[in-house]
Amino acid sequence: MRMKPGIWLAGFLLASVILLCFFGYNVYVTDPLFHFHTPRTDQFFYPLDNERFQNDGIVKHFDYDTIVTGPSIAENFKTTEIDGLFGTSSIKIPFAGGNFKEINDILENAVNANSDIRIIIRSLEDSLFIADKDEMSSGYDYPTYLYNRNPLDDVMYLLNRDILFSRVLPMYENVKTAHFAPGTTPFDIYSNWNAFFSYGKNAVLDPGSWNKGWQTERPMTEDEKQLLLGNLQQNVIDIVEKNPDILFYFYFPPFSAEDWRKVGESGKLGIRVESERIVIEELLKHDNIKLFSFNNRTDITTDLNHYYDYIHYGEWINSWILHYIHKGEYQLTGENYRQYLADEYDFYSTYDYDQLLTQEDYEDDTKAAVQIYTEIFGEDPFLSEPLLIDDAWLQHAELKKAVIVYDQYDGTAGIETKGTLERTVNSFASPDEHIIWNDDFCGMKLTIDDASSFRFLTFYGKRTMDNGQPHIIFYDENGNLLASYRSYYSMYDNEWHRFLVDMRGVKGKVMIVFNGGYEDVTGSQDSSYIFSNIRFY
Amino acid sequence: MQFNSYTYILLFFPVTLVIYFLFNRIRKNAGKIILLLASLVFYSVGNLKYTIVLCVSIFINCLFHAAMKKGNRKKMILTAGIIVNLLILIYFKYLNFFIDTINVIFRSDIKFLEILLPLGISFYTFQQIIYLVNLYQNKVSDQSMLSYVLYILYFPKLLMGPLSDPEGLISQFDDPLKRKVNVENITKGIQIFTIGLFKKVILADTFVKAADLGFGNISAASTIDLLIVIMSYVLQLYFDFSGYSDMAIGSSKMLNIDLPMNFDSPYKVLCIRDFWKRWHITLTQYFTKYIYYPLGGSRKGEFRAALNTIAVFLVSGIWHGASWKFVVWGLIVALCNILDKALDKVRVKLPKFLQWCIAFLTIVVFCILFRADSISHWGEIFGHMFSGINLSISSELLQTFDLPESVYLMNVLHLTNLYRFRILWAAFFLVSSFCFCMIPANSSRRTYKTTVMSMVITTAAFTWCILALGTEPTFVYNNF
């Protein structure tokens, strides 16, 4: 049916405007990136899974008084742990690959949006000191429209098909599922990658790349010094000075000795230590800064079982850092920093790095974690009498696609799961932990009446076929997601491996799902996994 | 500024359209000034330093125009003007190429210069040369500064053409009938623009992911993977470029200015020579008019015509990219053209489907070389393709065809076999896209009716494309 051009044009414009407004309105109402308002956690579940797109919204619209931030090494911090130690209500806003400017900018946005902030915990990486103060982290598609105050470019968020189809519509769909529990991904889980890697020298070292000889050290140039000072002032100190009521906990993260070796090999060991000196002296001028360094805990930095590469350490090291920051140990002061620097340089310039090649790579990655937790608690937490999930427990557990099996690891009972699960396609948190696990899993669901007395869960797991893999999820009695631990089948062979799950942030009555099913229907239907020797400490 | 951006579609163009027609009512040249200012804004957004180069180019050419208008030594001024324009282009686009070539030949170590390539410099340089030649030939009736600058800067064609002759464009700027709003042109322009936008953001931007993945990892690709990757690139190239041209033509149509057709369903051709009459038409016409004919065209015998063809395509090759690969590309294309002409009598006796197959396969070979990083990479691609039949299809490659909409569909339908669905989806996407460029009438030739159906389809496509402008890249990155 033909129309007059004017009518056609009016119809096109009206229909387009209505449709676009409709889509934009739905994005606004749900606001999965928290750009406009606080999350409607009474109605929807908000996955936290994209730092650069969500961190700004988090700082502007969440309720908190403490921030922990940094690049990827900060991603394993647990806010429940911080809150337990410091009596705070904290958020975690890391930026993988982020530099000082990026992290400073988000902190600036935070303090501008929230006058209740009292503590900021932040890492200061040696390798990021000498940098252009205005240069942002490279290699990322930066959604500047979320960070600026220009309302016009919010159209890039409101009329965005990725947001619409990957977030908004699934959020509406999720509400309709059984046992739906609204909320957000717990910060303990947000960006945590601890279980996705193997640790030890075999993961960290690439001996073939060693030059076996250090370049002659060169001093820091004046240009480098000016870059450092500019970067430090603008991207670390300015915010401290503008916010005297906020207590800043800064720390030099304990990179491994392999990192120090690389630095030494390139002739920049002296520059690194000199950079630290400059940074320390500037930071110590401020009363609301507490500065820590763990670089001289060389028993840690030379033990590669704490690392999966030359700089990234396991989440137990994050706990260890928090423990000592809270205690006030390893704090750098005007009295001790010179000796600290001298000891640091002395050790890393003379250490026999070949020892890294010959050290033991623990087959059981939990061993390194146990050492650290023993130090934190002052005792081996795994010497206490555990709650063993024996066959009596297993008989009362809810099993799906799983059977009880006997005489497994160390003669204990366990469950063997078989099958796969439907996966939310392209989901980062796969499957949707807050929904699917309540309804469907390959394994068992246990209820613990009071998890507060337990700090850790350990079990021995074995992939017996194809894509079986462990995924442990903790829910409260209303089905709200509390914590999770997940690893991938590709990381392990078909032998027994011990797993350690930190459940210190889990309190009260909890339901725990042990899932061994592959999280993708493309996986083999014969995929199976055994959980046994399940113990709560 | 890009056509496929929120800023252009929701702000810049609507405001420009309204103000242009409003100011056209005030006085004769007011609208032209608005277009000129809008064009400067269009070019300058995000590219302020390049605007300086553009302004310098305009200034230098104005000097040549002024000298030419005096009437003395016009030919010498024309020659000097062409040379200066080409030198500017050579400096920005080809200097490092020459340095690299000298380094290879003489084993020297001359350092490359850090030269940023101004956007659209190839196009506006050619337009400058066209204007100079037309001025020399007294083919420009309105030689005012305003009309000249607007001719160069006119934003719908500034960055990527279509190239146009001055008189054809300037006469439209001056045409009093075209200064009034024409609702029918606006409806046509919207439809053409939407087709272009769809080609770009839905089709080309999907195919580019498959092409980039595949070409970056040839050795891991199976036979089917390679076929998918090659077809993806062939379609990406077409939809990207023709989509841009459609958006340019559609935008201009709404302003009552007709730009020349630039793509005429080139993949439908039955012979290679015809392909170049349908692909980037205005560039082919430009080279024909300003290189092929001045060299003698086909008036001086077959051999000379062949040499002229080689010259044209060598220039075309080097114009497309500053590397020897493009020179080789130009040479191969030229030889194919010559061969095509020589075997014309044989070709026409073949069944049309066979003619089409030969032509299309030849086009595919051109495309692969065009996309390859180097000649050796091109060789590697063909070598891998014929090194053994492997009928598996990479999951990763299939996932490049995932759209947020298709992923949502997979989840909502609770599909149990994602791999199979993805194969079907990728096949559907490829086949329907191919049909889209083969079956319907070309966007510049079809009739645009203002029917309810066309309004519904245009609205749906337009809305979909607007939503597709926004993305949310996900990061799975633990590197420091």
Coordinates of C-alpha atoms in Angstrom, one line a residue, chain B residues 13-346:
Chain B
F13 CA 23.3 14.8 10.0
P14 CA 19.8 15.7 11.2
V15 CA 21.1 19.0 12.4
T16 CA 23.0 19.7 9.2
L17 CA 19.9 18.7 7.1
V18 CA 17.6 21.0 9.0
I19 CA 20.0 24.0 9.1
Y20 CA 20.9 23.5 5.5
F21 CA 17.4 23.8 4.2
L22 CA 16.6 26.6 6.6
F23 CA 19.5 28.7 5.5
N24 CA 18.7 27.9 1.9
R25 CA 15.6 30.0 2.4
I26 CA 17.6 32.9 3.7
R27 CA 19.9 33.6 0.8
K28 CA 21.5 32.0 -2.1
N29 CA 24.8 30.8 -0.8
A30 CA 23.9 30.5 2.9
G31 CA 23.1 26.8 2.5
K32 CA 26.4 26.2 0.8
I33 CA 28.2 27.9 3.6
I34 CA 26.4 25.6 6.1
L35 CA 27.4 22.6 4.1
L36 CA 31.0 23.8 4.0
L37 CA 31.1 24.3 7.8
A38 CA 29.4 21.0 8.4
S39 CA 32.0 19.3 6.1
L40 CA 34.8 20.9 8.1
V41 CA 33.2 19.7 11.3
F42 CA 32.7 16.2 9.8
Y43 CA 36.4 16.0 8.8
S44 CA 37.8 17.6 11.9
V45 CA 36.1 15.6 14.6
G46 CA 38.9 13.4 15.9
N47 CA 41.2 14.5 13.1
L48 CA 42.1 18.1 13.8
K49 CA 45.7 17.8 12.7
Y50 CA 44.6 16.3 9.4
T51 CA 42.4 19.3 8.8
I52 CA 45.5 21.4 8.6
V53 CA 46.9 19.3 5.8
L54 CA 43.5 19.5 4.0
C55 CA 43.4 23.3 4.4
V56 CA 47.0 23.6 3.1
S57 CA 46.1 21.5 0.1
I58 CA 43.1 23.7 -0.6
F59 CA 45.2 26.9 -0.1
I60 CA 47.9 25.6 -2.5
N61 CA 45.3 24.7 -5.1
C62 CA 43.6 28.1 -4.8
L63 CA 46.9 29.6 -5.8
F64 CA 47.0 27.4 -8.9
H65 CA 43.4 28.3 -9.7
A66 CA 44.1 32.0 -9.4
A67 CA 47.2 31.6 -11.7
M68 CA 45.2 29.6 -14.2
K69 CA 42.4 32.1 -14.3
K70 CA 44.8 34.8 -15.4
G71 CA 45.0 32.9 -18.6
N72 CA 48.8 32.7 -19.1
R73 CA 50.6 29.4 -19.4
K74 CA 47.6 27.5 -18.4
K75 CA 49.1 24.1 -19.4
M76 CA 52.2 24.7 -17.4
I77 CA 50.2 25.7 -14.4
L78 CA 48.0 22.6 -14.8
T79 CA 51.1 20.4 -15.0
A80 CA 52.6 22.1 -11.9
G81 CA 49.4 21.8 -10.0
I82 CA 49.1 18.1 -10.7
I83 CA 52.7 17.5 -9.8
V84 CA 52.4 19.4 -6.5
N85 CA 49.2 17.6 -5.6
L86 CA 50.8 14.3 -6.3
L87 CA 53.9 15.2 -4.4
I88 CA 51.8 16.0 -1.3
L89 CA 50.1 12.6 -1.7
I90 CA 53.5 10.9 -2.3
Y91 CA 54.9 12.5 0.8
F92 CA 52.2 11.3 3.1
K93 CA 51.4 8.0 1.6
Y94 CA 54.5 6.7 -0.2
L95 CA 57.6 8.2 1.2
N96 CA 58.2 5.4 3.6
F97 CA 57.5 2.9 0.8
F98 CA 60.2 4.5 -1.3
I99 CA 62.6 4.5 1.7
D100 CA 61.9 0.9 2.3
T101 CA 62.5 0.1 -1.4
I102 CA 65.8 2.0 -1.4
N103 CA 66.9 0.2 1.7
V104 CA 66.2 -3.1 0.1
I105 CA 67.9 -2.4 -3.2
F106 CA 70.9 -0.5 -1.8
R107 CA 71.0 -2.3 1.6
S108 CA 71.0 1.0 3.2
D109 CA 69.5 1.8 6.6
I110 CA 67.6 5.0 6.0
K111 CA 65.1 5.4 8.9
F112 CA 61.5 5.6 8.2
L113 CA 59.8 8.9 8.9
E114 CA 56.9 9.2 11.3
I115 CA 54.3 10.4 9.0
L116 CA 50.6 10.1 9.8
L117 CA 48.4 9.5 6.8
P118 CA 45.7 12.1 6.7
L119 CA 42.2 10.6 6.2
G120 CA 40.9 10.7 2.7
I121 CA 44.0 12.3 1.3
S122 CA 43.9 10.0 -1.8
F123 CA 40.4 11.0 -2.5
Y124 CA 40.6 14.7 -2.0
T125 CA 43.9 14.8 -3.9
F126 CA 42.3 13.2 -6.9
Q127 CA 39.4 15.6 -6.6
Q128 CA 41.9 18.5 -6.6
I129 CA 43.4 17.2 -9.8
I130 CA 40.0 16.7 -11.4
Y131 CA 39.1 20.2 -10.5
L132 CA 42.3 21.6 -12.0
V133 CA 41.9 19.6 -15.2
N134 CA 38.2 20.7 -15.5
L135 CA 39.2 24.3 -14.8
Y136 CA 41.9 24.1 -17.5
Q137 CA 39.3 22.7 -19.9
N138 CA 36.8 25.5 -19.0
K139 CA 34.3 22.9 -17.8
V140 CA 33.6 24.7 -14.5
S141 CA 30.9 27.3 -14.9
D142 CA 30.9 28.5 -11.3
Q143 CA 34.5 29.1 -10.4
S144 CA 33.8 30.8 -7.1
M145 CA 36.0 30.0 -4.1
L146 CA 33.0 28.8 -2.1
S147 CA 31.9 26.4 -4.8
Y148 CA 35.4 25.0 -5.2
V149 CA 36.0 24.5 -1.5
L150 CA 32.6 22.9 -1.1
Y151 CA 33.3 20.7 -4.0
I152 CA 36.4 19.4 -2.3
L153 CA 35.1 19.2 1.2
Y154 CA 31.5 18.1 0.6
F155 CA 31.3 15.6 3.5
P156 CA 29.2 12.7 2.0
K157 CA 32.1 12.1 -0.5
L158 CA 35.1 13.6 1.3
L159 CA 36.7 10.5 2.9
M160 CA 36.0 7.7 0.5
G161 CA 34.2 9.1 -2.6
P162 CA 32.5 8.6 -4.9
L163 CA 34.7 10.8 -7.0
S164 CA 32.7 13.3 -9.1
D165 CA 33.3 15.9 -11.7
P166 CA 33.1 19.5 -10.5
E167 CA 30.4 20.7 -12.9
G168 CA 28.0 17.8 -12.0
L169 CA 28.3 18.6 -8.3
I170 CA 28.6 22.3 -8.2
S171 CA 25.7 22.8 -10.6
Q172 CA 23.6 20.9 -8.1
F173 CA 24.7 23.2 -5.2
D174 CA 23.7 26.1 -7.4
D175 CA 20.4 24.7 -8.6
P176 CA 17.6 26.7 -7.0
L177 CA 15.2 23.8 -7.4
K178 CA 17.4 21.7 -5.2
R179 CA 17.6 24.1 -2.4
K180 CA 14.1 23.3 -1.2
V181 CA 13.2 20.3 0.9
N182 CA 12.2 17.3 -1.2
V183 CA 10.4 14.8 1.0
E184 CA 10.5 12.1 -1.6
N185 CA 14.3 12.5 -1.8
I186 CA 14.5 12.3 1.9
T187 CA 12.6 9.0 2.0
K188 CA 14.8 7.6 -0.8
G189 CA 17.9 8.8 0.9
I190 CA 16.8 7.2 4.2
Q191 CA 16.3 3.9 2.5
I192 CA 19.6 4.0 0.6
F193 CA 21.4 5.1 3.8
T194 CA 19.8 2.3 5.8
I195 CA 20.9 -0.3 3.2
G196 CA 24.4 1.0 3.4
L197 CA 24.4 1.0 7.2
F198 CA 23.0 -2.5 7.2
K199 CA 25.7 -3.7 4.9
K200 CA 28.4 -2.1 7.1
V201 CA 27.4 -2.8 10.7
I202 CA 25.5 -6.0 10.4
L203 CA 27.2 -7.8 7.5
A204 CA 30.7 -6.4 6.9
D205 CA 31.5 -6.0 10.6
T206 CA 30.6 -9.7 11.1
F207 CA 32.5 -11.0 8.2
V208 CA 35.6 -9.0 9.2
K209 CA 35.9 -11.1 12.4
A210 CA 36.0 -14.4 10.4
A211 CA 38.4 -13.0 7.9
D212 CA 40.8 -11.6 10.5
L213 CA 40.8 -14.8 12.5
G214 CA 41.4 -16.9 9.4
F215 CA 44.0 -14.9 7.6
G216 CA 45.9 -14.5 10.9
N217 CA 46.2 -18.2 11.3
I218 CA 46.2 -19.9 7.9
S219 CA 48.3 -22.9 8.9
A220 CA 45.6 -24.0 11.4
A221 CA 42.7 -23.7 9.0
S222 CA 41.0 -26.6 7.4
T223 CA 39.8 -26.6 3.8
I224 CA 36.3 -25.6 4.9
D225 CA 37.7 -23.0 7.2
L226 CA 39.7 -21.5 4.4
L227 CA 36.6 -21.4 2.1
I228 CA 34.6 -19.7 4.9
V229 CA 37.4 -17.2 5.5
I230 CA 37.9 -16.4 1.9
M231 CA 34.2 -15.9 1.2
S232 CA 33.9 -13.9 4.4
Y233 CA 36.6 -11.5 3.1
V234 CA 35.1 -11.3 -0.4
L235 CA 31.8 -10.3 1.1
Q236 CA 33.3 -8.1 3.8
L237 CA 35.2 -6.1 1.1
Y238 CA 32.1 -5.6 -0.9
F239 CA 29.7 -4.8 1.9
D240 CA 32.1 -2.5 3.6
F241 CA 32.9 -0.4 0.6
S242 CA 29.6 -0.5 -1.1
G243 CA 27.9 0.1 2.2
Y244 CA 30.0 3.2 2.7
S245 CA 29.1 4.4 -0.8
D246 CA 25.4 3.8 -0.1
M247 CA 25.6 5.8 3.1
A248 CA 27.3 8.6 1.2
I249 CA 24.8 8.5 -1.7
G250 CA 21.8 8.3 0.7
S251 CA 23.0 11.2 2.9
S252 CA 23.6 13.3 -0.2
K253 CA 20.2 12.3 -1.6
M254 CA 18.5 13.7 1.4
L255 CA 20.3 17.0 0.7
N256 CA 18.9 16.8 -2.9
I257 CA 22.4 16.3 -4.2
D258 CA 22.9 13.2 -6.5
L259 CA 26.2 11.5 -6.2
P260 CA 27.3 9.0 -8.9
M261 CA 26.8 5.3 -8.4
N262 CA 30.0 3.7 -7.2
F263 CA 29.1 -0.1 -7.1
D264 CA 26.8 -1.8 -9.5
S265 CA 26.5 -5.4 -8.2
P266 CA 30.0 -6.3 -9.2
Y267 CA 29.8 -9.9 -8.2
K268 CA 27.2 -10.6 -10.8
V269 CA 29.5 -10.0 -13.7
L270 CA 30.3 -12.5 -16.4
C271 CA 33.7 -11.2 -17.3
I272 CA 36.5 -9.4 -15.5
R273 CA 36.5 -6.3 -17.6
D274 CA 32.9 -5.8 -16.6
F275 CA 33.9 -6.1 -13.0
W276 CA 36.0 -3.0 -13.1
K277 CA 33.1 -1.1 -14.6
R278 CA 31.0 -2.1 -11.6
W279 CA 33.5 -2.0 -8.8
H280 CA 34.5 1.5 -7.4
I281 CA 33.1 2.8 -10.7
T282 CA 34.1 6.4 -10.2
L283 CA 37.7 5.4 -9.5
T284 CA 37.8 3.3 -12.7
Q285 CA 36.3 6.2 -14.6
Y286 CA 38.9 8.5 -13.2
F287 CA 41.8 6.4 -14.2
T288 CA 40.2 5.8 -17.6
K289 CA 39.7 9.5 -18.2
Y290 CA 42.9 10.8 -16.7
I291 CA 45.4 8.1 -17.4
Y292 CA 44.1 5.5 -20.0
Y293 CA 42.8 8.0 -22.5
P294 CA 45.7 10.5 -22.3
L295 CA 48.0 7.5 -22.9
G296 CA 46.1 6.7 -26.0
G297 CA 43.5 4.3 -24.8
S298 CA 42.8 1.7 -27.3
R299 CA 43.2 4.0 -30.3
K300 CA 46.8 3.0 -31.0
G301 CA 46.5 -0.7 -31.4
E302 CA 46.1 -3.8 -29.2
F303 CA 49.6 -3.8 -27.9
R304 CA 49.5 -0.2 -26.9
A305 CA 46.1 -0.7 -25.3
A306 CA 47.5 -3.6 -23.3
L307 CA 50.3 -1.5 -22.1
N308 CA 47.9 1.3 -21.2
T309 CA 45.8 -1.2 -19.3
I310 CA 48.9 -2.3 -17.4
A311 CA 49.8 1.3 -16.6
V312 CA 46.3 2.0 -15.3
F313 CA 46.2 -1.0 -13.0
L314 CA 49.7 -0.5 -11.7
V315 CA 48.6 3.0 -10.7
S316 CA 45.4 1.6 -9.3
G317 CA 47.4 -1.0 -7.3
I318 CA 49.8 1.5 -5.8
W319 CA 46.9 3.8 -5.1
H320 CA 45.3 1.1 -3.0
G321 CA 48.4 0.5 -0.9
A322 CA 52.0 1.6 -0.5
S323 CA 53.7 -1.8 -0.9
W324 CA 55.0 -4.0 -3.7
K325 CA 52.2 -6.4 -3.0
F326 CA 49.8 -4.0 -4.4
V327 CA 52.0 -3.4 -7.4
V328 CA 52.0 -7.1 -8.1
W329 CA 48.2 -7.1 -7.5
G330 CA 47.8 -4.3 -10.1
L331 CA 49.9 -6.3 -12.6
I332 CA 48.0 -9.5 -12.1
V333 CA 44.7 -7.6 -12.5
A334 CA 45.9 -6.0 -15.6
L335 CA 47.0 -9.2 -17.1
C336 CA 43.7 -10.8 -16.3
N337 CA 42.0 -7.9 -18.0
I338 CA 44.1 -8.3 -21.1
L339 CA 43.6 -12.0 -21.2
D340 CA 39.9 -11.5 -20.7
K341 CA 39.7 -9.2 -23.7
A342 CA 41.8 -11.6 -25.8
L343 CA 39.6 -14.5 -25.0
D344 CA 36.4 -12.6 -25.3
K345 CA 35.1 -14.5 -28.3
V346 CA 35.8 -17.8 -26.6

